[in-house]
CSV table of C-alpha atoms and ligand atoms in Angstrom, one decimal:
chain,number,residue,atom,x,y,z
A,5,MET,CA,-24.8,-19.1,20.4
A,6,SER,CA,-27.4,-20.7,18.1
A,7,ALA,CA,-28.5,-18.7,15.1
A,8,GLU,CA,-32.1,-18.5,14.0
A,9,LYS,CA,-32.5,-19.2,10.3
A,10,ARG,CA,-34.9,-16.8,8.6
A,11,ASN,CA,-37.6,-18.4,6.6
A,12,PHE,CA,-37.3,-16.6,3.3
A,13,VAL,CA,-36.0,-17.2,-0.2
A,14,ASP,CA,-33.1,-15.0,-1.1
A,15,GLU,CA,-33.8,-14.2,-4.7
A,16,PHE,CA,-31.2,-11.4,-5.1
A,17,GLU,CA,-30.1,-10.5,-8.6
A,18,SER,CA,-27.6,-7.7,-9.3
A,19,PRO,CA,-28.8,-5.0,-11.7
A,20,ASP,CA,-26.8,-4.8,-14.9
A,21,PHE,CA,-28.4,-1.9,-16.8
A,22,TYR,CA,-25.4,-1.1,-19.0
A,23,ALA,CA,-24.6,-4.7,-19.8
A,24,LEU,CA,-21.4,-4.4,-17.8
A,25,ASP,CA,-21.2,-8.2,-17.7
A,26,ASP,CA,-19.8,-7.9,-21.2
A,27,LEU,CA,-16.7,-6.4,-19.5
A,28,LEU,CA,-16.2,-9.4,-17.3
A,29,THR,CA,-14.5,-12.7,-18.2
A,30,GLU,CA,-16.2,-16.1,-17.8
A,31,GLU,CA,-13.9,-16.6,-14.7
A,32,HIS,CA,-15.1,-13.4,-13.2
A,33,LYS,CA,-18.8,-14.4,-13.6
A,34,LEU,CA,-18.1,-17.9,-12.2
A,35,ILE,CA,-16.4,-16.4,-9.1
A,36,ARG,CA,-19.3,-13.9,-8.6
A,37,SER,CA,-21.9,-16.7,-8.9
A,38,SER,CA,-20.0,-19.0,-6.5
A,39,VAL,CA,-19.7,-16.3,-3.9
A,40,ARG,CA,-23.3,-15.2,-4.4
A,41,ASP,CA,-24.4,-18.8,-3.8
A,42,PHE,CA,-22.2,-18.9,-0.7
A,43,VAL,CA,-23.8,-15.7,0.7
A,44,LYS,CA,-27.3,-17.0,-0.1
A,45,LYS,CA,-26.6,-20.2,1.8
A,46,GLU,CA,-24.3,-19.1,4.7
A,47,ILE,CA,-25.0,-15.4,5.4
A,48,THR,CA,-28.4,-14.0,4.4
A,49,PRO,CA,-30.5,-16.7,6.1
A,50,TYR,CA,-28.8,-15.9,9.4
A,51,ILE,CA,-27.6,-12.3,9.2
A,52,GLU,CA,-30.6,-10.5,10.8
A,53,ASP,CA,-30.4,-12.8,13.8
A,54,TRP,CA,-26.6,-12.4,14.2
A,55,ALA,CA,-27.0,-8.6,13.9
A,56,GLU,CA,-29.9,-8.4,16.3
A,57,LYS,CA,-28.0,-10.6,18.9
A,58,ASN,CA,-24.7,-8.7,18.3
A,59,HIS,CA,-23.1,-12.1,17.5
A,60,PHE,CA,-19.9,-12.7,15.5
A,61,PRO,CA,-20.3,-16.1,13.8
A,62,GLU,CA,-16.8,-17.4,14.4
A,63,GLU,CA,-17.5,-20.4,12.1
A,64,ILE,CA,-17.7,-18.1,9.1
A,65,VAL,CA,-13.9,-17.7,9.1
A,66,LYS,CA,-13.2,-21.2,7.9
A,67,LYS,CA,-16.1,-21.0,5.4
A,68,PHE,CA,-14.7,-17.7,4.0
A,69,GLY,CA,-11.3,-19.6,3.6
A,70,GLU,CA,-13.0,-22.4,1.7
A,71,VAL,CA,-14.9,-20.1,-0.7
A,72,GLY,CA,-11.6,-18.1,-1.4
A,73,ALA,CA,-12.7,-14.8,0.2
A,74,PHE,CA,-9.4,-14.3,2.0
A,75,GLY,CA,-6.5,-12.8,-0.1
A,76,PRO,CA,-7.9,-13.4,-3.6
A,77,THR,CA,-5.0,-11.5,-5.1
A,78,ILE,CA,-2.3,-13.1,-3.1
A,79,PRO,CA,-0.3,-15.7,-5.2
A,80,THR,CA,-1.4,-19.3,-5.0
A,81,GLU,CA,2.0,-20.4,-3.7
A,82,TYR,CA,1.1,-18.7,-0.4
A,83,GLY,CA,-2.5,-20.0,-0.4
A,84,GLY,CA,-4.1,-17.0,-2.0
A,85,GLY,CA,-6.3,-17.0,-5.0
A,86,GLY,CA,-3.8,-15.6,-7.6
A,87,LEU,CA,-6.7,-13.6,-9.0
A,88,ASP,CA,-7.0,-10.1,-10.5
A,89,TYR,CA,-8.5,-7.0,-8.8
A,90,THR,CA,-11.8,-7.3,-10.6
A,91,SER,CA,-12.2,-10.7,-9.0
A,92,TYR,CA,-11.4,-9.3,-5.7
A,93,GLY,CA,-13.9,-6.5,-6.2
A,94,LEU,CA,-16.7,-8.9,-7.2
A,95,ILE,CA,-16.0,-11.0,-4.1
A,96,MET,CA,-16.2,-8.0,-1.8
A,97,GLN,CA,-19.4,-6.8,-3.6
A,98,GLU,CA,-21.1,-10.2,-3.1
A,99,VAL,CA,-20.0,-10.5,0.6
A,100,GLU,CA,-21.1,-7.0,1.4
A,101,ARG,CA,-24.4,-7.5,-0.4
A,102,GLY,CA,-24.8,-10.0,2.5
A,103,ASP,CA,-23.5,-7.7,5.2
A,104,SER,CA,-20.8,-5.0,5.6
A,105,GLY,CA,-19.6,-6.6,8.8
A,106,MET,CA,-19.0,-9.9,7.0
A,107,ARG,CA,-17.1,-8.0,4.3
A,108,SER,CA,-15.0,-6.3,7.1
A,109,THR,CA,-13.9,-9.7,8.3
A,110,ALA,CA,-12.9,-10.7,4.8
A,111,SER,CA,-11.3,-7.4,3.8
A,112,VAL,CA,-9.3,-7.0,7.0
A,113,GLN,CA,-7.9,-10.5,6.6
A,114,GLY,CA,-7.0,-10.1,3.0
A,115,SER,CA,-6.0,-6.5,2.5
A,116,LEU,CA,-4.8,-5.5,5.9
A,117,VAL,CA,-3.3,-8.7,7.3
A,118,MET,CA,-2.3,-10.9,4.4
A,119,TYR,CA,-1.3,-8.1,2.1
A,120,PRO,CA,1.3,-6.4,4.5
A,121,ILE,CA,2.8,-9.8,5.3
A,122,TYR,CA,2.9,-10.6,1.5
A,123,ALA,CA,4.3,-7.2,0.5
A,124,TYR,CA,6.6,-6.3,3.4
A,125,GLY,CA,7.2,-9.7,5.1
A,126,SER,CA,10.2,-12.0,5.0
A,127,GLU,CA,10.0,-15.3,3.2
A,128,GLU,CA,9.7,-17.1,6.5
A,129,GLN,CA,6.9,-14.8,7.7
A,130,LYS,CA,5.0,-15.4,4.4
A,131,LYS,CA,5.4,-19.2,4.7
A,132,LYS,CA,4.4,-19.2,8.4
A,133,TYR,CA,1.3,-17.1,8.2
A,134,LEU,CA,-0.2,-16.7,4.7
A,135,PRO,CA,-1.5,-20.2,4.0
A,136,LYS,CA,-3.2,-20.4,7.4
A,137,LEU,CA,-4.7,-16.9,7.0
A,138,ALA,CA,-5.9,-17.9,3.5
A,139,SER,CA,-7.6,-21.1,4.7
A,140,GLY,CA,-9.2,-19.4,7.7
A,141,GLU,CA,-7.2,-21.6,10.1
A,142,MET,CA,-6.0,-18.2,11.5
A,143,LEU,CA,-7.9,-14.9,11.8
A,144,GLY,CA,-6.0,-11.7,11.8
A,145,CYS,CA,-6.5,-8.0,12.6
A,146,PHE,CA,-4.8,-4.7,11.7
A,147,GLY,CA,-3.9,-2.2,14.4
A,148,LEU,CA,-3.4,1.4,13.2
A,149,THR,CA,-6.0,3.6,15.0
A,150,GLU,CA,-5.4,4.7,18.6
A,151,PRO,CA,-7.6,6.4,21.1
A,152,ASN,CA,-5.9,9.8,20.4
A,153,HIS,CA,-5.1,9.2,16.8
A,154,GLY,CA,-7.7,8.2,14.2
A,155,SER,CA,-7.6,10.4,11.1
A,156,ASN,CA,-4.0,11.3,11.9
A,157,PRO,CA,-2.2,8.0,12.4
A,158,SER,CA,1.2,9.6,12.0
A,159,GLY,CA,0.8,10.9,15.6
A,160,MET,CA,0.6,7.3,17.0
A,161,GLU,CA,2.0,6.7,20.5
A,162,THR,CA,2.3,2.9,20.4
A,163,HIS,CA,6.1,2.3,20.4
A,164,PHE,CA,8.7,-0.4,20.8
A,165,LYS,CA,12.3,-0.5,22.1
A,166,ASP,CA,15.1,-2.7,21.0
A,167,LYS,CA,16.1,-4.9,23.9
A,168,GLY,CA,18.8,-6.9,22.1
A,169,ASP,CA,17.2,-10.2,21.5
A,170,HIS,CA,13.6,-8.9,21.3
A,171,TYR,CA,11.5,-5.7,21.0
A,172,LEU,CA,9.4,-4.4,23.9
A,173,LEU,CA,6.0,-3.1,22.8
A,174,ASN,CA,3.8,-0.7,24.7
A,175,GLY,CA,0.6,1.2,23.8
A,176,ALA,CA,-3.0,0.7,22.7
A,177,LYS,CA,-5.0,0.4,19.6
A,178,MET,CA,-8.8,1.1,19.4
A,179,TRP,CA,-11.6,0.2,17.0
A,180,ILE,CA,-9.9,-2.9,15.7
A,181,SER,CA,-12.1,-5.2,13.6
A,182,ASN,CA,-11.7,-8.9,14.4
A,183,SER,CA,-9.5,-8.2,17.4
A,184,PRO,CA,-11.3,-10.2,20.1
A,185,TYR,CA,-11.1,-13.4,17.9
A,186,ALA,CA,-7.8,-12.7,16.1
A,187,ASP,CA,-4.9,-15.1,16.4
A,188,VAL,CA,-2.5,-12.5,15.0
A,189,ALA,CA,-2.4,-8.8,14.8
A,190,VAL,CA,-0.4,-6.7,12.3
A,191,VAL,CA,0.5,-3.7,14.6
A,192,TRP,CA,1.9,-0.4,13.5
A,193,ALA,CA,4.2,1.2,16.1
A,194,LYS,CA,7.1,3.6,16.3
A,195,ASN,CA,10.7,2.7,17.0
A,196,GLU,CA,13.0,4.7,19.2
A,197,GLU,CA,13.7,7.1,16.3
A,198,GLY,CA,10.0,7.7,15.8
A,199,ARG,CA,9.9,5.6,12.5
A,200,ILE,CA,6.7,3.6,12.0
A,201,HIS,CA,7.2,-0.2,11.5
A,202,GLY,CA,4.8,-3.2,11.3
A,203,LEU,CA,5.0,-6.0,13.9
A,204,ILE,CA,3.3,-9.3,13.9
A,205,VAL,CA,1.9,-9.8,17.4
A,206,GLU,CA,0.5,-13.3,18.3
A,207,ARG,CA,-2.3,-14.1,20.7
A,208,GLY,CA,-0.8,-15.6,23.9
A,209,MET,CA,2.2,-13.2,24.0
A,210,GLU,CA,2.5,-12.1,27.6
A,211,GLY,CA,1.1,-8.6,28.2
A,212,PHE,CA,-1.1,-8.6,25.0
A,213,SER,CA,-4.9,-8.4,25.4
A,214,THR,CA,-7.8,-7.7,23.1
A,215,PRO,CA,-10.9,-6.4,25.0
A,216,GLU,CA,-14.1,-6.3,23.1
A,217,THR,CA,-15.8,-3.0,22.3
A,218,HIS,CA,-19.5,-3.1,23.3
A,219,GLY,CA,-22.6,-1.0,22.5
A,220,LYS,CA,-22.2,-0.7,18.7
A,221,TRP,CA,-25.4,0.0,16.7
A,222,SER,CA,-23.5,-0.7,13.5
A,223,LEU,CA,-21.6,-3.7,12.1
A,224,ARG,CA,-23.2,-5.8,14.9
A,225,ALA,CA,-22.2,-9.1,13.3
A,226,SER,CA,-18.6,-8.0,13.1
A,227,CYS,CA,-16.5,-8.1,16.3
A,228,THR,CA,-14.6,-5.0,17.2
A,229,GLY,CA,-12.1,-4.4,20.0
A,230,GLU,CA,-8.9,-2.9,21.4
A,231,LEU,CA,-5.3,-4.1,21.3
A,232,VAL,CA,-3.5,-3.5,24.5
A,233,PHE,CA,0.3,-3.9,24.8
A,234,SER,CA,1.8,-3.8,28.2
A,235,ASP,CA,5.6,-4.7,28.0
A,236,VAL,CA,4.9,-7.3,25.2
A,237,LYS,CA,8.1,-9.1,24.2
A,238,VAL,CA,7.9,-9.4,20.4
A,239,PRO,CA,10.5,-11.7,18.8
A,240,LYS,CA,12.8,-9.7,16.4
A,241,GLU,CA,11.8,-12.0,13.5
A,242,ASN,CA,8.2,-10.6,13.8
A,243,LEU,CA,9.1,-7.2,12.5
A,244,LEU,CA,8.0,-6.7,8.8
A,245,PRO,CA,11.4,-5.9,7.2
A,246,GLY,CA,10.2,-4.8,3.7
A,247,LYS,CA,8.8,-1.3,4.3
A,248,SER,CA,8.6,1.3,7.1
A,249,GLY,CA,7.1,4.8,7.5
A,250,LEU,CA,3.4,5.8,7.3
A,251,GLY,CA,3.4,4.8,3.6
A,252,ALA,CA,3.5,1.1,4.8
A,253,PRO,CA,0.1,1.0,6.5
A,254,MET,CA,-1.3,3.4,4.0
A,255,GLY,CA,-0.3,1.1,1.1
A,256,CYS,CA,-2.5,-1.6,2.8
A,257,LEU,CA,-5.3,0.9,3.1
A,258,ASP,CA,-5.3,1.5,-0.6
A,259,LYS,CA,-6.1,-2.2,-1.1
A,260,ALA,CA,-8.9,-2.3,1.5
A,261,ARG,CA,-10.5,0.9,0.4
A,262,TYR,CA,-10.6,-0.5,-3.1
A,263,GLY,CA,-12.5,-3.5,-1.7
A,264,ILE,CA,-14.9,-1.2,0.1
A,265,ALA,CA,-15.7,0.7,-3.1
A,266,TRP,CA,-17.0,-2.5,-4.6
A,267,GLY,CA,-18.5,-3.8,-1.3
A,268,ALA,CA,-20.6,-0.8,-0.5
A,269,ILE,CA,-22.2,-1.1,-4.0
A,270,GLY,CA,-23.1,-4.6,-3.1
A,271,ALA,CA,-25.1,-3.3,-0.1
A,272,ALA,CA,-26.7,-0.7,-2.3
A,273,MET,CA,-27.7,-3.4,-4.9
A,274,ASP,CA,-29.4,-5.4,-2.1
A,275,CYS,CA,-31.4,-2.3,-1.0
A,276,TYR,CA,-32.4,-1.5,-4.6
A,277,ASP,CA,-33.3,-5.1,-5.3
A,278,SER,CA,-35.5,-5.3,-2.2
A,279,ALA,CA,-37.1,-1.9,-3.0
A,280,LYS,CA,-37.9,-2.9,-6.6
A,281,ARG,CA,-39.6,-6.1,-5.5
A,282,TYR,CA,-41.5,-4.4,-2.8
A,283,SER,CA,-42.7,-1.6,-5.0
A,284,LEU,CA,-44.3,-4.2,-7.4
A,285,GLU,CA,-45.9,-6.2,-4.5
A,286,ARG,CA,-47.2,-3.5,-2.2
A,287,VAL,CA,-50.6,-2.1,-3.3
A,288,GLN,CA,-51.9,1.3,-2.1
A,289,PHE,CA,-54.8,3.4,-3.7
A,290,GLY,CA,-55.6,0.3,-5.8
A,291,LYS,CA,-52.2,0.2,-7.5
A,292,PRO,CA,-48.7,-1.3,-6.8
A,293,ILE,CA,-46.7,1.6,-5.3
A,294,GLY,CA,-44.2,1.2,-8.1
A,295,ALA,CA,-46.9,2.7,-10.4
A,296,PHE,CA,-46.5,6.1,-8.6
A,297,GLN,CA,-44.1,8.6,-10.2
A,298,LEU,CA,-42.3,9.5,-6.9
A,299,VAL,CA,-41.5,5.8,-6.3
A,300,GLN,CA,-40.3,5.4,-9.9
A,301,LYS,CA,-38.1,8.5,-9.4
A,302,LYS,CA,-36.4,6.9,-6.4
A,303,LEU,CA,-35.9,3.6,-8.2
A,304,SER,CA,-34.5,5.3,-11.3
A,305,GLU,CA,-32.1,7.4,-9.3
A,306,MET,CA,-30.9,4.3,-7.4
A,307,LEU,CA,-30.2,2.4,-10.7
A,308,THR,CA,-28.5,5.4,-12.2
A,309,GLU,CA,-26.1,5.8,-9.2
A,310,ILE,CA,-25.4,2.0,-9.0
A,311,THR,CA,-24.6,1.9,-12.7
A,312,LYS,CA,-22.2,4.9,-12.5
A,313,ALA,CA,-20.5,3.3,-9.5
A,314,GLN,CA,-20.2,-0.1,-11.3
A,315,LEU,CA,-18.4,1.6,-14.2
A,316,LEU,CA,-16.1,3.6,-11.8
A,317,ASN,CA,-15.2,0.4,-9.9
A,318,TRP,CA,-14.6,-1.7,-13.0
A,319,LYS,CA,-12.2,0.9,-14.4
A,320,LEU,CA,-10.4,1.2,-11.1
A,321,GLY,CA,-10.0,-2.6,-11.0
A,322,LYS,CA,-8.2,-2.4,-14.4
A,323,MET,CA,-5.9,0.4,-13.1
A,324,MET,CA,-5.2,-1.7,-9.9
A,325,ASP,CA,-4.2,-4.6,-12.1
A,326,GLU,CA,-1.9,-2.4,-14.1
A,327,GLY,CA,-0.4,-0.9,-10.9
A,328,LYS,CA,-1.6,2.5,-12.0
A,329,ALA,CA,-4.4,3.3,-9.5
A,330,THR,CA,-3.5,6.3,-7.3
A,331,THR,CA,-4.6,6.8,-3.7
A,332,SER,CA,-6.8,9.7,-4.7
A,333,GLN,CA,-8.5,7.6,-7.4
A,334,ILE,CA,-9.2,5.0,-4.8
A,335,SER,CA,-10.5,7.7,-2.4
A,336,MET,CA,-12.9,8.9,-5.0
A,337,ALA,CA,-14.3,5.4,-5.5
A,338,LYS,CA,-14.6,4.6,-1.8
A,339,ARG,CA,-16.2,7.9,-1.0
A,340,ASN,CA,-18.6,7.8,-3.9
A,341,SER,CA,-19.7,4.2,-3.3
A,342,VAL,CA,-20.4,4.7,0.4
A,343,GLU,CA,-22.4,7.9,-0.2
A,344,VAL,CA,-24.4,6.2,-3.0
A,345,ALA,CA,-25.0,3.2,-0.8
A,346,LEU,CA,-26.1,5.3,2.2
A,347,ASN,CA,-28.5,7.4,0.1
A,348,ILE,CA,-29.9,4.2,-1.6
A,349,ALA,CA,-30.4,2.5,1.8
A,350,ARG,CA,-32.4,5.5,3.1
A,351,GLU,CA,-34.5,5.8,-0.1
A,352,ALA,CA,-35.2,2.0,-0.2
A,353,ARG,CA,-36.2,2.1,3.4
A,354,GLN,CA,-38.8,4.8,2.7
A,355,ILE,CA,-40.2,2.7,-0.2
A,356,HIS,CA,-40.8,-0.1,2.3
A,357,GLY,CA,-42.8,2.3,4.5
A,358,GLY,CA,-43.1,1.0,8.1
A,359,MET,CA,-42.0,-2.5,7.1
A,360,GLY,CA,-38.7,-0.9,6.2
A,361,ILE,CA,-37.7,-0.4,9.8
A,362,THR,CA,-37.9,-4.1,10.6
A,363,GLY,CA,-35.5,-7.0,10.1
A,364,GLU,CA,-37.8,-8.5,7.6
A,365,TYR,CA,-35.9,-6.4,5.1
A,366,PRO,CA,-32.2,-5.6,4.9
A,367,MET,CA,-32.2,-1.7,4.6
A,368,MET,CA,-32.0,-0.7,8.3
A,369,ARG,CA,-29.1,-3.1,8.9
A,370,HIS,CA,-27.2,-2.0,5.8
A,371,MET,CA,-27.9,1.7,6.7
A,372,MET,CA,-26.5,1.3,10.2
A,373,ASN,CA,-23.5,-0.7,8.9
A,374,LEU,CA,-22.8,1.9,6.3
A,375,GLU,CA,-22.5,4.5,9.1
A,376,SER,CA,-19.3,2.7,10.1
A,377,VAL,CA,-18.1,2.2,6.5
A,378,VAL,CA,-18.4,6.0,5.9
A,379,THR,CA,-16.1,6.5,8.9
A,380,TYR,CA,-13.5,3.7,8.8
A,381,GLU,CA,-10.7,3.3,6.3
A,382,GLY,CA,-10.5,7.1,6.2
A,383,THR,CA,-13.6,9.2,6.9
A,384,HIS,CA,-15.8,10.7,4.2
A,385,ASP,CA,-14.2,14.1,4.7
A,386,ILE,CA,-10.7,12.8,4.8
A,387,HIS,CA,-11.2,11.3,1.4
A,388,LEU,CA,-12.6,14.6,0.2
A,389,LEU,CA,-9.5,16.3,1.4
A,390,ILE,CA,-7.2,13.6,-0.2
A,391,LEU,CA,-9.0,14.6,-3.5
A,392,GLY,CA,-8.7,18.3,-2.7
A,393,ALA,CA,-5.0,17.9,-2.1
A,394,GLU,CA,-4.7,16.1,-5.5
A,395,ILE,CA,-6.6,18.9,-7.3
A,396,THR,CA,-4.9,21.9,-5.8
A,397,GLY,CA,-1.5,20.5,-4.7
A,398,ILE,CA,-2.3,21.9,-1.2
A,399,PRO,CA,-3.0,19.4,1.6
A,400,ALA,CA,-5.7,20.8,3.9
A,401,PHE,CA,-5.4,18.2,6.7
A,402,LYS,CA,-3.3,20.3,9.0
B,504,LIG,P1,1.2,12.5,4.5
B,504,LIG,O1,2.2,13.5,4.9
B,504,LIG,O2,0.2,12.7,3.4
B,504,LIG,O3,2.0,11.1,4.1
B,504,LIG,C1,3.0,10.6,5.0
B,504,LIG,C2,3.7,9.5,4.3
B,504,LIG,O4,2.9,8.5,3.9
B,504,LIG,C3,2.8,8.3,2.5
B,504,LIG,N1,1.5,8.0,2.1
B,504,LIG,C4,1.1,6.9,1.4
B,504,LIG,N2,2.0,5.9,0.8
B,504,LIG,C5,1.3,5.0,0.2
B,504,LIG,N3,0.0,4.9,0.0
B,504,LIG,C6,-0.8,5.9,0.5
B,504,LIG,N4,-2.1,5.8,0.3
B,504,LIG,C7,-0.2,6.9,1.2
B,504,LIG,N5,-0.7,8.0,1.9
B,504,LIG,C8,0.3,8.7,2.4
B,504,LIG,C9,3.3,9.7,1.9
B,504,LIG,O5,3.8,9.6,0.7
B,504,LIG,C10,4.3,10.0,2.9
B,504,LIG,O6,5.5,9.3,2.7
B,504,LIG,P2,6.9,10.0,2.9
B,504,LIG,O7,7.9,8.9,2.5
B,504,LIG,O8,6.9,11.1,2.0
B,504,LIG,O9,7.0,10.3,4.3
B,504,LIG,O10,0.4,12.0,5.8
B,504,LIG,P3,-0.5,12.8,6.8
B,504,LIG,O11,0.0,12.5,8.2
B,504,LIG,O12,-0.6,14.2,6.4
B,504,LIG,O13,-1.9,12.1,6.6
B,504,LIG,C11,-2.6,12.1,5.5
B,504,LIG,C12,-4.0,11.4,5.6
B,504,LIG,C13,-4.9,12.2,6.5
B,504,LIG,C14,-4.6,11.4,4.2
B,504,LIG,C15,-3.8,10.0,6.0
B,504,LIG,O14,-3.2,9.9,7.2
B,504,LIG,C16,-5.1,9.3,6.1
B,504,LIG,O15,-5.6,8.7,5.2
B,504,LIG,N6,-5.9,9.2,7.3
B,504,LIG,C17,-7.0,8.3,7.5
B,504,LIG,C18,-6.6,7.2,8.4
B,504,LIG,C19,-7.3,5.9,8.0
B,504,LIG,O16,-7.7,5.7,6.9
B,504,LIG,N7,-7.3,5.0,9.0
B,504,LIG,C20,-7.8,3.7,8.7
B,504,LIG,C21,-7.5,2.7,9.8
B,504,LIG,S1,-7.7,1.0,9.4
B,504,LIG,C22,-9.4,0.8,9.3
B,504,LIG,O17,-10.2,1.7,9.4
B,504,LIG,C23,-9.8,-0.5,9.0
B,504,LIG,S2,-11.5,-0.8,9.0
B,504,LIG,C24,-11.5,-2.2,8.2
B,504,LIG,C25,-12.8,-2.9,8.1
B,504,LIG,O18,-13.4,-3.3,9.2
B,504,LIG,O19,-13.2,-3.2,7.0
B,505,LIG,P1,-11.5,11.4,14.2
B,505,LIG,O1,-10.2,11.3,13.4
B,505,LIG,O2,-11.4,11.9,15.6
B,505,LIG,O3,-12.5,12.3,13.3
B,505,LIG,C1,-13.7,12.9,13.9
B,505,LIG,C2,-14.3,13.8,12.9
B,505,LIG,O4,-13.4,14.8,12.6
B,505,LIG,C3,-14.6,13.1,11.5
B,505,LIG,O5,-15.7,13.6,11.0
B,505,LIG,C4,-13.4,13.5,10.7
B,505,LIG,O6,-13.7,13.6,9.2
B,505,LIG,C5,-13.1,14.9,11.2
B,505,LIG,N1,-11.7,15.3,11.0
B,505,LIG,C6,-10.6,14.8,11.5
B,505,LIG,N2,-9.5,15.4,11.0
B,505,LIG,C7,-10.0,16.3,10.1
B,505,LIG,C8,-9.3,17.3,9.3
B,505,LIG,N3,-8.0,17.4,9.2
B,505,LIG,N4,-10.1,18.1,8.5
B,505,LIG,C9,-11.4,17.9,8.5
B,505,LIG,N5,-12.1,17.1,9.3
B,505,LIG,C10,-11.4,16.3,10.1
B,505,LIG,N6,-8.9,1.1,12.7
B,505,LIG,C11,-8.0,0.2,12.5
B,505,LIG,O7,-6.7,0.6,12.7
B,505,LIG,N7,-8.2,-1.1,12.3
B,505,LIG,C12,-9.4,-1.6,12.2
B,505,LIG,O8,-9.7,-2.8,12.0
B,505,LIG,C13,-10.6,-0.6,12.3
B,505,LIG,N8,-11.8,-1.1,12.3
B,505,LIG,C14,-12.9,-0.2,12.6
B,505,LIG,C15,-14.1,-0.7,12.8
B,505,LIG,C16,-15.2,0.1,13.1
B,505,LIG,C17,-16.5,-0.4,13.3
B,505,LIG,C18,-14.9,1.5,13.2
B,505,LIG,C19,-16.0,2.5,13.6
B,505,LIG,C20,-13.6,2.0,13.1
B,505,LIG,C21,-12.6,1.2,12.8
B,505,LIG,N9,-11.3,1.6,12.7
B,505,LIG,C22,-10.2,0.7,12.6
B,505,LIG,C23,-11.0,3.0,13.0
B,505,LIG,C24,-11.3,4.0,11.9
B,505,LIG,O9,-10.3,3.9,10.9
B,505,LIG,C25,-11.4,5.4,12.5
B,505,LIG,O10,-12.6,5.4,13.3
B,505,LIG,C26,-11.3,6.5,11.5
B,505,LIG,O11,-10.1,6.5,10.8
B,505,LIG,C27,-11.6,7.9,12.1
B,505,LIG,O12,-10.9,8.1,13.2
B,505,LIG,P2,-11.7,8.6,14.6
B,505,LIG,O13,-12.8,7.7,14.8
B,505,LIG,O14,-10.6,8.7,15.6
B,505,LIG,O15,-12.2,10.0,14.2
């Protein structure tokens, strides 16, 4: 499908009201500016068209590989970037400033496919898959959610049996980002004792299919589908040997949720930037609308929330580097950023008046995307309950 290039100049600049750039190294700033340039060249001129046409631009996968968006924290010996978590966060922020669906592609590949292979895989698995995933030669997906088990993945029904020289995998996964285009899937399934394990399933294995999910009004430039396993023979060497139990997929989710905490603030910054510019250009009652107190209130509150979230994310990045960040700290940041971004998208949309509902401006697309982001990787309420359990010591999930 050909993509229509929008005729506009992307002048995005991120707000830095508290001089938080002082907390970044020169390398961080260089990484941010190279990904920002990439997004301005390869994503923002086309994204409204892709989203409108519900088109996943397959060619973006190799380009993400070239710019280093896949597996930035994975060591260089496996093709990753060997970078710290602040760098990873900044990359996700810039990519999601372009579009949450594009960030989905990148964060699934890095945190949910490369990370489990790196952290739980054998040396052979790491050498076989990681360099190709890092370069974008291969695309991966992560299968945890099932039709009957979303917020409670421990109830999963997908299972495998030991058949001597291979495993026999049966079941189905739903709502899987990248699945229709993925070359490999990291799939979580129960063995005969009911213990959860990760398996690497490759496209082309008999009995494995990836039907696309249609009718989404959100993340329209990201491709979502199912994973269906009907007596799939999975070679024994494809089981991830390093970790089992629910903690294995949850450990990957910690990394991906961290990326979303930064990413959603990228979307918020894009909406704020657009609203600020529009408020100075649009004249009503003989003045730019930015001269009215109610518009200034909206802009001031947006900047305040972005600044608070930037600080939270930066500190979380430090704790990630030190290996000290807890699941509930990550939940707080993911939940906060998505809520901030959704509120800012709505307020920025209002500042644009009627024009705000068109694809001339990014808010409606961000707003619709964020309705998925608030649900996936743990819903808004599940993150609230993770925090509630941390505070009280009483899990209220069940
Ligand atoms: P619970 O009893 O709390 O825990 C069971 C075992 O798991 C361990 N665990 C963790 N380990 C490491 N890191 C974490 N974050 C962990 N969370 C839990 C826990 O220690 C325990 O281990 P053990 O050895 O004691 O048995 O589990 P629960 O069944 O009560 O569930 C808790 C709950 C609800 C918080 C959890 O299941 C949850 O977070 N649910 C949300 C599901 C979710 O986030 N799904 C995401 C699917 S992937 C996705 O959405 C990708 S979208 C990507 C994109 O496009 O960008
Ligand atoms: P449910 O779990 O049925 O929840 C429905 C509602 O009930 C929610 O409001 C929830 O908060 C509430 N609820 C549930 N349990 C409780 C409770 N104990 N207490 C209070 N409220 C509760 N999954 C993957 O594995 N891989 C992917 O790549 C992936 N990509 C996705 C892409 C998109 C676009 C979307 C929309 C989802 C994706 N998901 C993926 C699935 C996603 O993680 C799930 O949608 C999410 O975990 C919620 O599960 P559910 O949709 O089944 O909702």
